[in-house]
Short mmCIF file of C-alpha atoms and ligand atoms in Angstrom, two decimals:
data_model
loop_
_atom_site.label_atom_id
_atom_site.label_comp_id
_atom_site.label_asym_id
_atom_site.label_seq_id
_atom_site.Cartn_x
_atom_site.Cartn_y
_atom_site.Cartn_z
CA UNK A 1 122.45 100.36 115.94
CA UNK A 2 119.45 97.86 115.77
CA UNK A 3 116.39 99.78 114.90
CA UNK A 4 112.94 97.85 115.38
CA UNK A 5 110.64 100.49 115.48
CA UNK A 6 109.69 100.88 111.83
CA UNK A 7 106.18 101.15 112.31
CA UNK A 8 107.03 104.51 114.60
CA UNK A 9 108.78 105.70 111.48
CA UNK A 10 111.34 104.21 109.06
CA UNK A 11 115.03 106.13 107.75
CA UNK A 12 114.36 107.97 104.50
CA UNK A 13 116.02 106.00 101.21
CA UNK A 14 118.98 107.64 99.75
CA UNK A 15 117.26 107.60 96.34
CA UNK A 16 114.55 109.09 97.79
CA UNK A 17 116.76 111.73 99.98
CA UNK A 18 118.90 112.11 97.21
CA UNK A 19 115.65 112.75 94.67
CA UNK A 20 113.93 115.28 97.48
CA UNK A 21 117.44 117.39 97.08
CA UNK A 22 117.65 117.85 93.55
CA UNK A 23 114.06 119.16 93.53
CA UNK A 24 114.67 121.46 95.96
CA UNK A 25 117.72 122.64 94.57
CA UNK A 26 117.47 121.93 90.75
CA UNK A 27 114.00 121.66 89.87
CA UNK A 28 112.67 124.42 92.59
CA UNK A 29 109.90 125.56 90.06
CA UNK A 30 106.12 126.25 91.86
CA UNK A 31 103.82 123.42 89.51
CA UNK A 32 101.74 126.08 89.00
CA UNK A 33 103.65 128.58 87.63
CA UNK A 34 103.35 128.88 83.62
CA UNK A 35 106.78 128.83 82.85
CA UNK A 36 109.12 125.99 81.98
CA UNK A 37 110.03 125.43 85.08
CA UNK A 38 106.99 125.23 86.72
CA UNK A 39 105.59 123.08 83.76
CA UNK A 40 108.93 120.96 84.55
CA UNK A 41 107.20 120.87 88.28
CA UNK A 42 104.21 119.90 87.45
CA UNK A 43 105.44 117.26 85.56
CA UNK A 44 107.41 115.92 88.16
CA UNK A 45 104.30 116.59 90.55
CA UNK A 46 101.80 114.22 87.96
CA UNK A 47 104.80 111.37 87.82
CA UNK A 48 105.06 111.37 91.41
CA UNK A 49 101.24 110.63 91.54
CA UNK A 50 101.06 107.45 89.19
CA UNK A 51 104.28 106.49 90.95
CA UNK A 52 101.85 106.13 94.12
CA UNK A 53 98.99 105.04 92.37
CA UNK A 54 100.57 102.58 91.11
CA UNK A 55 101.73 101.55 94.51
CA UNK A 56 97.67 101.28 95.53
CA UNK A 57 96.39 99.89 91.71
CA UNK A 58 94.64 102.91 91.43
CA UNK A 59 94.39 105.80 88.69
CA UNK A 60 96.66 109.27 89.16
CA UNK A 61 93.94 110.83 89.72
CA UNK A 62 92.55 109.37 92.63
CA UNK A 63 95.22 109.56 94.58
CA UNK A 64 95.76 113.55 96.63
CA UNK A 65 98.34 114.63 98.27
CA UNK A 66 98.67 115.64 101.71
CA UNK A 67 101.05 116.22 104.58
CA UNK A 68 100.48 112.90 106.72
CA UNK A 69 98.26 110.18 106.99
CA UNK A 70 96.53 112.06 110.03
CA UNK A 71 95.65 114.88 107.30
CA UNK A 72 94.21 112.19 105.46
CA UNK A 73 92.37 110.56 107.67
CA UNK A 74 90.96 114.18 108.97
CA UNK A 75 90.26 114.82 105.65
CA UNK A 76 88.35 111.88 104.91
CA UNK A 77 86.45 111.47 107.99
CA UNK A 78 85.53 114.90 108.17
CA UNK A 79 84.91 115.43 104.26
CA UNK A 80 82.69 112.37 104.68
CA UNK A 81 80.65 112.68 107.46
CA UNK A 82 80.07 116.92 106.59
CA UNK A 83 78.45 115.61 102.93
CA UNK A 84 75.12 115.09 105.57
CA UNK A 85 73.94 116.26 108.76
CA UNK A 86 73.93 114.05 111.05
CA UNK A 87 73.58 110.04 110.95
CA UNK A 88 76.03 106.89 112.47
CA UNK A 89 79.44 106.43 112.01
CA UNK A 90 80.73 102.96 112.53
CA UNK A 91 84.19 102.65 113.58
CA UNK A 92 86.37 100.55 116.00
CA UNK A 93 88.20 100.96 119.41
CA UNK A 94 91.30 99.49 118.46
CA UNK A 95 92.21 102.23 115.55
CA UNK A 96 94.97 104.77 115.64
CA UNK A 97 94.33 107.99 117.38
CA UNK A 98 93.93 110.03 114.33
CA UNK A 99 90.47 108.21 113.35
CA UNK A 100 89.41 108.05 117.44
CA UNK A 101 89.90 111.95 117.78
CA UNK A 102 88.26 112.81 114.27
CA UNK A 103 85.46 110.61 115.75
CA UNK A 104 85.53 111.49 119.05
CA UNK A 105 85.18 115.31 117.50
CA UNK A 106 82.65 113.80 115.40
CA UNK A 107 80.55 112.96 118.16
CA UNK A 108 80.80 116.22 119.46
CA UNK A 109 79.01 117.71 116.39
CA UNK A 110 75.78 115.62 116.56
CA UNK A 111 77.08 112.50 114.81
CA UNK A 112 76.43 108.80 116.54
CA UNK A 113 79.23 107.00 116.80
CA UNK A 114 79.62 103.17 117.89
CA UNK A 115 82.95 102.03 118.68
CA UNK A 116 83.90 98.34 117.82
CA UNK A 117 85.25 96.07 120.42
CA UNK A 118 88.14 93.66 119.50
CA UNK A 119 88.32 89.95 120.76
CA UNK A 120 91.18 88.73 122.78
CA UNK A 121 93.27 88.36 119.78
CA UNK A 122 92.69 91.99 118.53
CA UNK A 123 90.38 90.82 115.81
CA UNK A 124 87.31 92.49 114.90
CA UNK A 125 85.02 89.88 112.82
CA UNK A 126 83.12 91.27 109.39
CA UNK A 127 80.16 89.54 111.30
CA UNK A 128 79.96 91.94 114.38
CA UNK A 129 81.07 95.00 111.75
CA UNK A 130 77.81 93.64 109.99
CA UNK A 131 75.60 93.35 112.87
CA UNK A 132 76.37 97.00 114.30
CA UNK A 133 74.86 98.70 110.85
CA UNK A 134 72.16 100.73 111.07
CA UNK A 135 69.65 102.41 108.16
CA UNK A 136 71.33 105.73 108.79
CA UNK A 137 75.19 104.70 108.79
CA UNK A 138 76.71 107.06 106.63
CA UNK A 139 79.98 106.22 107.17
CA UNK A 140 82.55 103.52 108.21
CA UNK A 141 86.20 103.64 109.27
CA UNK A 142 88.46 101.13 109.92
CA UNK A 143 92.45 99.97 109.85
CA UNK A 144 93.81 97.32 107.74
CA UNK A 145 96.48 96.43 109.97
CA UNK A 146 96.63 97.05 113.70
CA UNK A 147 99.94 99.20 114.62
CA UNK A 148 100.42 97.53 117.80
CA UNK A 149 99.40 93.89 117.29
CA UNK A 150 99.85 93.79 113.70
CA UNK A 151 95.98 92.18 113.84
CA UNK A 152 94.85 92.21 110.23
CA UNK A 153 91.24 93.33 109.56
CA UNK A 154 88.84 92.22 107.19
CA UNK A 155 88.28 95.06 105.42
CA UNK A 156 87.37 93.51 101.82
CA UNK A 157 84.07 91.64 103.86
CA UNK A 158 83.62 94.49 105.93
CA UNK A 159 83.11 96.82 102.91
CA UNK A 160 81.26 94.32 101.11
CA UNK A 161 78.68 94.36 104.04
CA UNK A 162 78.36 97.92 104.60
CA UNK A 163 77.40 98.76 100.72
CA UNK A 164 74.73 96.03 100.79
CA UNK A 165 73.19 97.33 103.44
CA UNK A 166 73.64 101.36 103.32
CA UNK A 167 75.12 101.95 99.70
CA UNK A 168 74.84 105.66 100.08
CA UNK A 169 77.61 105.02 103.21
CA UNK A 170 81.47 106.02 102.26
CA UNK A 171 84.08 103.64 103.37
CA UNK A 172 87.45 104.71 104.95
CA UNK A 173 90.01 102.64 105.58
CA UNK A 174 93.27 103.45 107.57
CA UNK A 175 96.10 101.66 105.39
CA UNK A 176 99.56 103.59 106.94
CA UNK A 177 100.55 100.35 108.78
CA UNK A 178 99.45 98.12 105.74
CA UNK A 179 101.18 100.55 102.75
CA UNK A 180 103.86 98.21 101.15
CA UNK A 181 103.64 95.40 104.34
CA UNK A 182 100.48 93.55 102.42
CA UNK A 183 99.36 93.95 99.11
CA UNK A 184 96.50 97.42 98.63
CA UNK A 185 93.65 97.17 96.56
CA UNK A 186 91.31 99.60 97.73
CA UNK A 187 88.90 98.90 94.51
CA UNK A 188 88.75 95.37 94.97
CA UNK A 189 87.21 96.70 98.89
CA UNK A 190 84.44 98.61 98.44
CA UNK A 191 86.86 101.20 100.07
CA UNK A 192 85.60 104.88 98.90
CA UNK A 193 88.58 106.65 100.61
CA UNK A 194 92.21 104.74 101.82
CA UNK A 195 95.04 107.02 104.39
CA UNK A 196 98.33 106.04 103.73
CA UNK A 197 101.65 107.59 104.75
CA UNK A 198 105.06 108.27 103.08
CA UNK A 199 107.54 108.14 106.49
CA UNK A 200 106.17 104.61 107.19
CA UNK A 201 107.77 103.36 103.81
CA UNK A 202 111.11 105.14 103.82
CA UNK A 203 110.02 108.99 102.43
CA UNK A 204 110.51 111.76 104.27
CA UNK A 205 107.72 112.65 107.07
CA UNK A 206 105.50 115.81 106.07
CA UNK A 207 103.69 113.45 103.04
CA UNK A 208 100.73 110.91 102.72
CA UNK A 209 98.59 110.73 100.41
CA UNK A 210 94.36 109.98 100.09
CA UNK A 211 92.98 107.52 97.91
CA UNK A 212 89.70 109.12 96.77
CA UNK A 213 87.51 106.80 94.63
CA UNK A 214 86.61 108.18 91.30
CA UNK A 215 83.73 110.57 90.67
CA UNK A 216 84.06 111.22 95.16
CA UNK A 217 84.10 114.39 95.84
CA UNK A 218 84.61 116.11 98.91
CA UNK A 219 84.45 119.76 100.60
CA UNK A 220 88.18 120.18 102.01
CA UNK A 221 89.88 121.41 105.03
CA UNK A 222 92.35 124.00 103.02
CA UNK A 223 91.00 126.75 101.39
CA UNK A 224 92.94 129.04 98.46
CA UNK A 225 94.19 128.63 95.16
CA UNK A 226 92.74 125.21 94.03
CA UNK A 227 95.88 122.76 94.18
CA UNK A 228 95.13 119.04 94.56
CA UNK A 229 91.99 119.41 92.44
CA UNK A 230 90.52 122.08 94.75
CA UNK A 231 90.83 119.99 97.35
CA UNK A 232 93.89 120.50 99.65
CA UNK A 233 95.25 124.22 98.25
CA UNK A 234 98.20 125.25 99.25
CA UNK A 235 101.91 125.02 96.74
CA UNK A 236 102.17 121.45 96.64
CA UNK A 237 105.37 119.74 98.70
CA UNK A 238 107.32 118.76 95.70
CA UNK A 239 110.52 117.59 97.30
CA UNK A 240 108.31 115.38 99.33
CA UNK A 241 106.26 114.66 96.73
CA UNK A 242 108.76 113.59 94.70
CA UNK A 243 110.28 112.05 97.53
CA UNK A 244 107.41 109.69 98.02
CA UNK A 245 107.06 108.48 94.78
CA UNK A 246 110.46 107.20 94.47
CA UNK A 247 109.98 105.32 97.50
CA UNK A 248 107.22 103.79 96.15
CA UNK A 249 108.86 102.67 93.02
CA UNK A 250 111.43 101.26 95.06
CA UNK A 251 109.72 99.13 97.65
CA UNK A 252 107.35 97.90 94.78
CA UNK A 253 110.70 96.71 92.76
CA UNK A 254 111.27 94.12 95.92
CA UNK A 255 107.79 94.51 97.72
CA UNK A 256 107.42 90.05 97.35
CA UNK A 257 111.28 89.63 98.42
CA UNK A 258 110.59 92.20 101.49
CA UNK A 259 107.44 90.61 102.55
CA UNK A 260 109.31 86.99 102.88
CA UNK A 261 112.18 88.42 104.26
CA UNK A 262 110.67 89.94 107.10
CA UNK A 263 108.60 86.82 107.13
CA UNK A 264 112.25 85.26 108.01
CA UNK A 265 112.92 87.49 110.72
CA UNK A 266 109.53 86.82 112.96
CA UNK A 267 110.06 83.54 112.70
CA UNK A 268 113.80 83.91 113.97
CA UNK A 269 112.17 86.11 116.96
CA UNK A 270 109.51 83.59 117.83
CA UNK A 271 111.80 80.71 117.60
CA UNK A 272 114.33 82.68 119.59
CA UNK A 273 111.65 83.72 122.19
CA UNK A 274 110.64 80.42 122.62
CA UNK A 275 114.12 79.23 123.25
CA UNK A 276 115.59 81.84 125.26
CA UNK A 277 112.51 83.42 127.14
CA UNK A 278 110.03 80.83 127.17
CA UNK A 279 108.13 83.01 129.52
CA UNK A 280 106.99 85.87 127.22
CA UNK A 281 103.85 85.95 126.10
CA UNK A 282 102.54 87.29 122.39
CA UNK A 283 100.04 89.78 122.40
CA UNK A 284 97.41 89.41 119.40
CA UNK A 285 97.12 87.25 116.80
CA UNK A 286 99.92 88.75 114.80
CA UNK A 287 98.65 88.09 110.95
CA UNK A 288 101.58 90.29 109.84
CA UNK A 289 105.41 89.83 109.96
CA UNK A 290 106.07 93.23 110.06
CA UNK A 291 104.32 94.03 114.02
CA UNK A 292 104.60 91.64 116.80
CA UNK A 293 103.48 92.75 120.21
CA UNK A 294 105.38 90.47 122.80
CA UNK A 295 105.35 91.05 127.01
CA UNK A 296 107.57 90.26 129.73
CA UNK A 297 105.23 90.28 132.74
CA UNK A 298 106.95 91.69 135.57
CA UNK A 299 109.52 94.08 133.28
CA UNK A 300 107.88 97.63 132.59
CA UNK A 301 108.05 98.54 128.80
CA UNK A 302 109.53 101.76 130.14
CA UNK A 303 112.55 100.24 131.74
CA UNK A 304 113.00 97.39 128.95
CA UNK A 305 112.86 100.39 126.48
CA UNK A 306 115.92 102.62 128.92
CA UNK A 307 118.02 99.16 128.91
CA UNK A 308 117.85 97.80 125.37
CA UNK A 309 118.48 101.62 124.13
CA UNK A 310 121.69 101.39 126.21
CA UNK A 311 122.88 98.79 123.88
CA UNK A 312 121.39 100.76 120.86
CA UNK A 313 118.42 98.32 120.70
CA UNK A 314 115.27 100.35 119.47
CA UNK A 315 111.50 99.26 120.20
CA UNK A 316 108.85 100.96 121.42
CA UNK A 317 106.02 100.53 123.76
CA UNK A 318 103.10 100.33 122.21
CA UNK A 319 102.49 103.35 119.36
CA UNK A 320 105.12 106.00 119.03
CA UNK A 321 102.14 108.66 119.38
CA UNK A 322 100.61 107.09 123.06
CA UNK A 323 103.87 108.55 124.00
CA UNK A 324 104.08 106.07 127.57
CA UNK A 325 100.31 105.85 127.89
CA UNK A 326 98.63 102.91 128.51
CA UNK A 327 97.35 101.10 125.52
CA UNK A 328 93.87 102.06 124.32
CA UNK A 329 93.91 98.62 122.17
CA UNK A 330 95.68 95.89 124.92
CA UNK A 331 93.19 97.44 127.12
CA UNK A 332 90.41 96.67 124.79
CA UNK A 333 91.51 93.58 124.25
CA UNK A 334 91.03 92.82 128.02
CA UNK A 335 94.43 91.63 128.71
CA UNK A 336 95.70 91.62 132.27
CA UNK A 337 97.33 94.91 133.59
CA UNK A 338 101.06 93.03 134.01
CA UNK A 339 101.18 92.36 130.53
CA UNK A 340 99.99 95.80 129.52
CA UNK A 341 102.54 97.67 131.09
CA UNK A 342 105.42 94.77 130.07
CA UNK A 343 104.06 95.19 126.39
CA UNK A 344 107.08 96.06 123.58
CA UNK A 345 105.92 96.57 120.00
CA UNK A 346 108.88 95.37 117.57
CA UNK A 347 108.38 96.37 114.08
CA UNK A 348 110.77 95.24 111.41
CA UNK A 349 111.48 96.76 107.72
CA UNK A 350 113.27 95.13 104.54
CA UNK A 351 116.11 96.48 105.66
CA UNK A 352 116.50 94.82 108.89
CA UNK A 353 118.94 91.80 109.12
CA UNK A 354 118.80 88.81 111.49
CA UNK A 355 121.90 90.17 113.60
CA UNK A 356 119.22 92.46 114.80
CA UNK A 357 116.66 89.97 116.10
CA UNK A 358 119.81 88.23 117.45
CA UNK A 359 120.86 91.13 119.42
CA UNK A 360 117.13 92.20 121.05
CA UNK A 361 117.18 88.47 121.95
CA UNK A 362 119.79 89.52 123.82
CA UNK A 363 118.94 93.03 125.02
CA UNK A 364 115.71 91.13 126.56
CA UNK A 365 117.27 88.28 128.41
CA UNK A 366 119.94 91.30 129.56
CA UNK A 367 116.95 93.33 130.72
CA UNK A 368 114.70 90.42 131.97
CA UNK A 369 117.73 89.13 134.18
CA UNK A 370 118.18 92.80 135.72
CA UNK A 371 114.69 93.08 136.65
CA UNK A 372 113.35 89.93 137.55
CA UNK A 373 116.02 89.92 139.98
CA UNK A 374 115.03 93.04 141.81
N1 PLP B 401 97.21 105.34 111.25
C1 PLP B 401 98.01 104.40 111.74
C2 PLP B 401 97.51 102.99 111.83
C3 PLP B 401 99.30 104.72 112.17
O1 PLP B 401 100.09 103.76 112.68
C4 PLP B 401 99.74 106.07 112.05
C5 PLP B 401 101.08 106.45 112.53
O2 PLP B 401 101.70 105.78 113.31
C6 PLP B 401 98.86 107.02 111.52
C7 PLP B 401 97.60 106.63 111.13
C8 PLP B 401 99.26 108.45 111.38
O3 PLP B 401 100.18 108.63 110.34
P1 PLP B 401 101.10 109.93 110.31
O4 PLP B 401 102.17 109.74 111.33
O5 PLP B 401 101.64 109.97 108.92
O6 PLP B 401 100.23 111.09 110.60
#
């Protein structure tokens, strides 16, 4: 099995599987609870938290727990943009669909909202994110890394610029693509709030995490008996919890040998695209190993998807959520329809090995040769 599609999702980590089972079976207690088990919970609950602090060179207790990084982002958007009645939300059209839905809703209620347009490349500059300001933008949101292009943002100038010139105005930024694929420092960014995700970095899916800037508060989404700070009740997810914090300690223990190896392996993809398929074209500027967006024009994702999962070859076609829909950000991006609908997101982890570039090299000359010839 070759699976390239680790920015869909990514297989848990033993350690962390393993870690998630003997809290559910051995140390089952609620944190809440005032016993010794529970105290033994909540202990486990508070090292889980520095574990993913850590992770983001933040303190425990800005970091909150929650079931995905589309909770967080809800949580965020919405917790910021409810702290006032009404005002301008600057975001962008290239970002993931949990930030365009909580904005689209957004809009709905009153607020303004101007969406950002990318270039060619997928880039959006900190100069137009500067220029679209306005005296009553309350709030910003924008990804760090794009999760079809792997486009990288520039979210440290981009924060910079909005808290010069509104700095009442709460920063978000959409991290799940970048968590443990570039280095996070939301306090070096002007960031206020930061959504990252646990099933993007090998823990189970049903956990993310907020990064909530010190002395932030925010009215939440859950209401009832006051866990996460009283700001996301409900008993906390523990084996996921502790889950998640094990996979953080583990990809930060070989986060600078990951990063290079994966480096490797997009180089071995271009180099073998270039060889092999001269033809195919790369869409975005790809700043990031980890995403490449490449297109066959003429061969349908779809089909190039059926035929390279016939040889166990898995890639997808854009984001795993668009489920076959065409791509809100090539589309922005202007590029022509034929490479659109030929596009194939491959997304590599750590863990993938250069057999597995060498076999989609193959699984898209296979496919390429079966439907150019049609
Ligand atoms: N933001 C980006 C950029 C993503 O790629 C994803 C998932 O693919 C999300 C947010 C949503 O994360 P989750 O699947 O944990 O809800």
């Amino acid at each position: 099995m070759h699976y390239l599609d680790n920015s869909a999702t990514t297989p848990v980590l033993r350690e962390a599987a393993e870690r998630a089972f003997s809290v559910m079976t051995a140390d089952f207690g609620n944190p809440s609870s005032q016993h010794k088990m529970g105290i033994a919970a909540a202990h486990i609950l508070e090292e889980s938290r520095k574990a993913v602090a850590n992770a983001l060179h933040a303190a425990p207790g800005e970091i909150l727990f929650t079931s995905c990084g589309t909770e967080s982002t809800n949580m965020a958007l919405f917790g910021a943009a409810r702290r006032k009645r009404k005002g301008h939300i600057l975001t962008t059209a290239i970002e993931h669909a949990a930030t365009l839905s909580c904005c689209k809703r957004l809009g709905q209620e009153g607020f303004d909202i101007t969406y950002l347009q990318p270039d060619e490349a997928g880039h959006i500059s900190a100069g137009r994110f500067a220029a679209a300001l306005r005296d009553d933008t309350i709030l910003a949101s924008i990804m760090l890394i794009n999760n079809e292009t792997g486009a990288r943002l520039p979210v440290d100038e981009c924060g910079r610029a909005l808290k010069r010139r509104c700095p009442e105005a709460l920063f978000h930024i959409d991290a799940v693509q970048g968590f443990f694929r570039v280095p996070l420092t939301p306090s070096k960014w002007s960031c206020d709030l930061m959504s990252i995700s646990g099933h993007k970095i090998g823990a189970p899916k049903g956990i993310g995490a907020l990064y909530l800037k010190k002395g932030l508060h925010l009215s939440p989404l859950l209401h009832g008996g006051g866990q996460e700070n009283g700001l996301r009740s409900g008993t906390e997810a523990l084996p996921n919890i502790a889950a998640f914090g094990t996979a953080c300690e583990i990809r930060a223990s070989s986060f600078a040998r990951d990063v290079q190896h994966v480096e490797t392996l997009k180089q071995a993809l271009l180099a073998g695209l270039q060889a092999r398929l001269p033809w195919a074209l790369i869409n975005g500027a790809g700043d990031v190993p980890h995403v490449i967006s490449l297109s066959l024009p003429g061969c349908k994702s779809e089909v190039v998807l059926r035929i390279l999962e016939g040889d166990e070859i898995y890639v997808s076609a854009g984001s795993a959520c668009s489920k076959g829909k065409e791509s809100h950000v090539l589309r922005a991006m202007k590029l022509d329809k034929a490479r659109i609908d030929s596009a194939i997101r491959v997304s590599f982890s750590p863990f993938n090995a250069i057999e597995d570039v060498e076999a989609l090299l193959t699984g898209l000359e296979k496919a390429a040769a079966m439907l150019k010839r049609r």
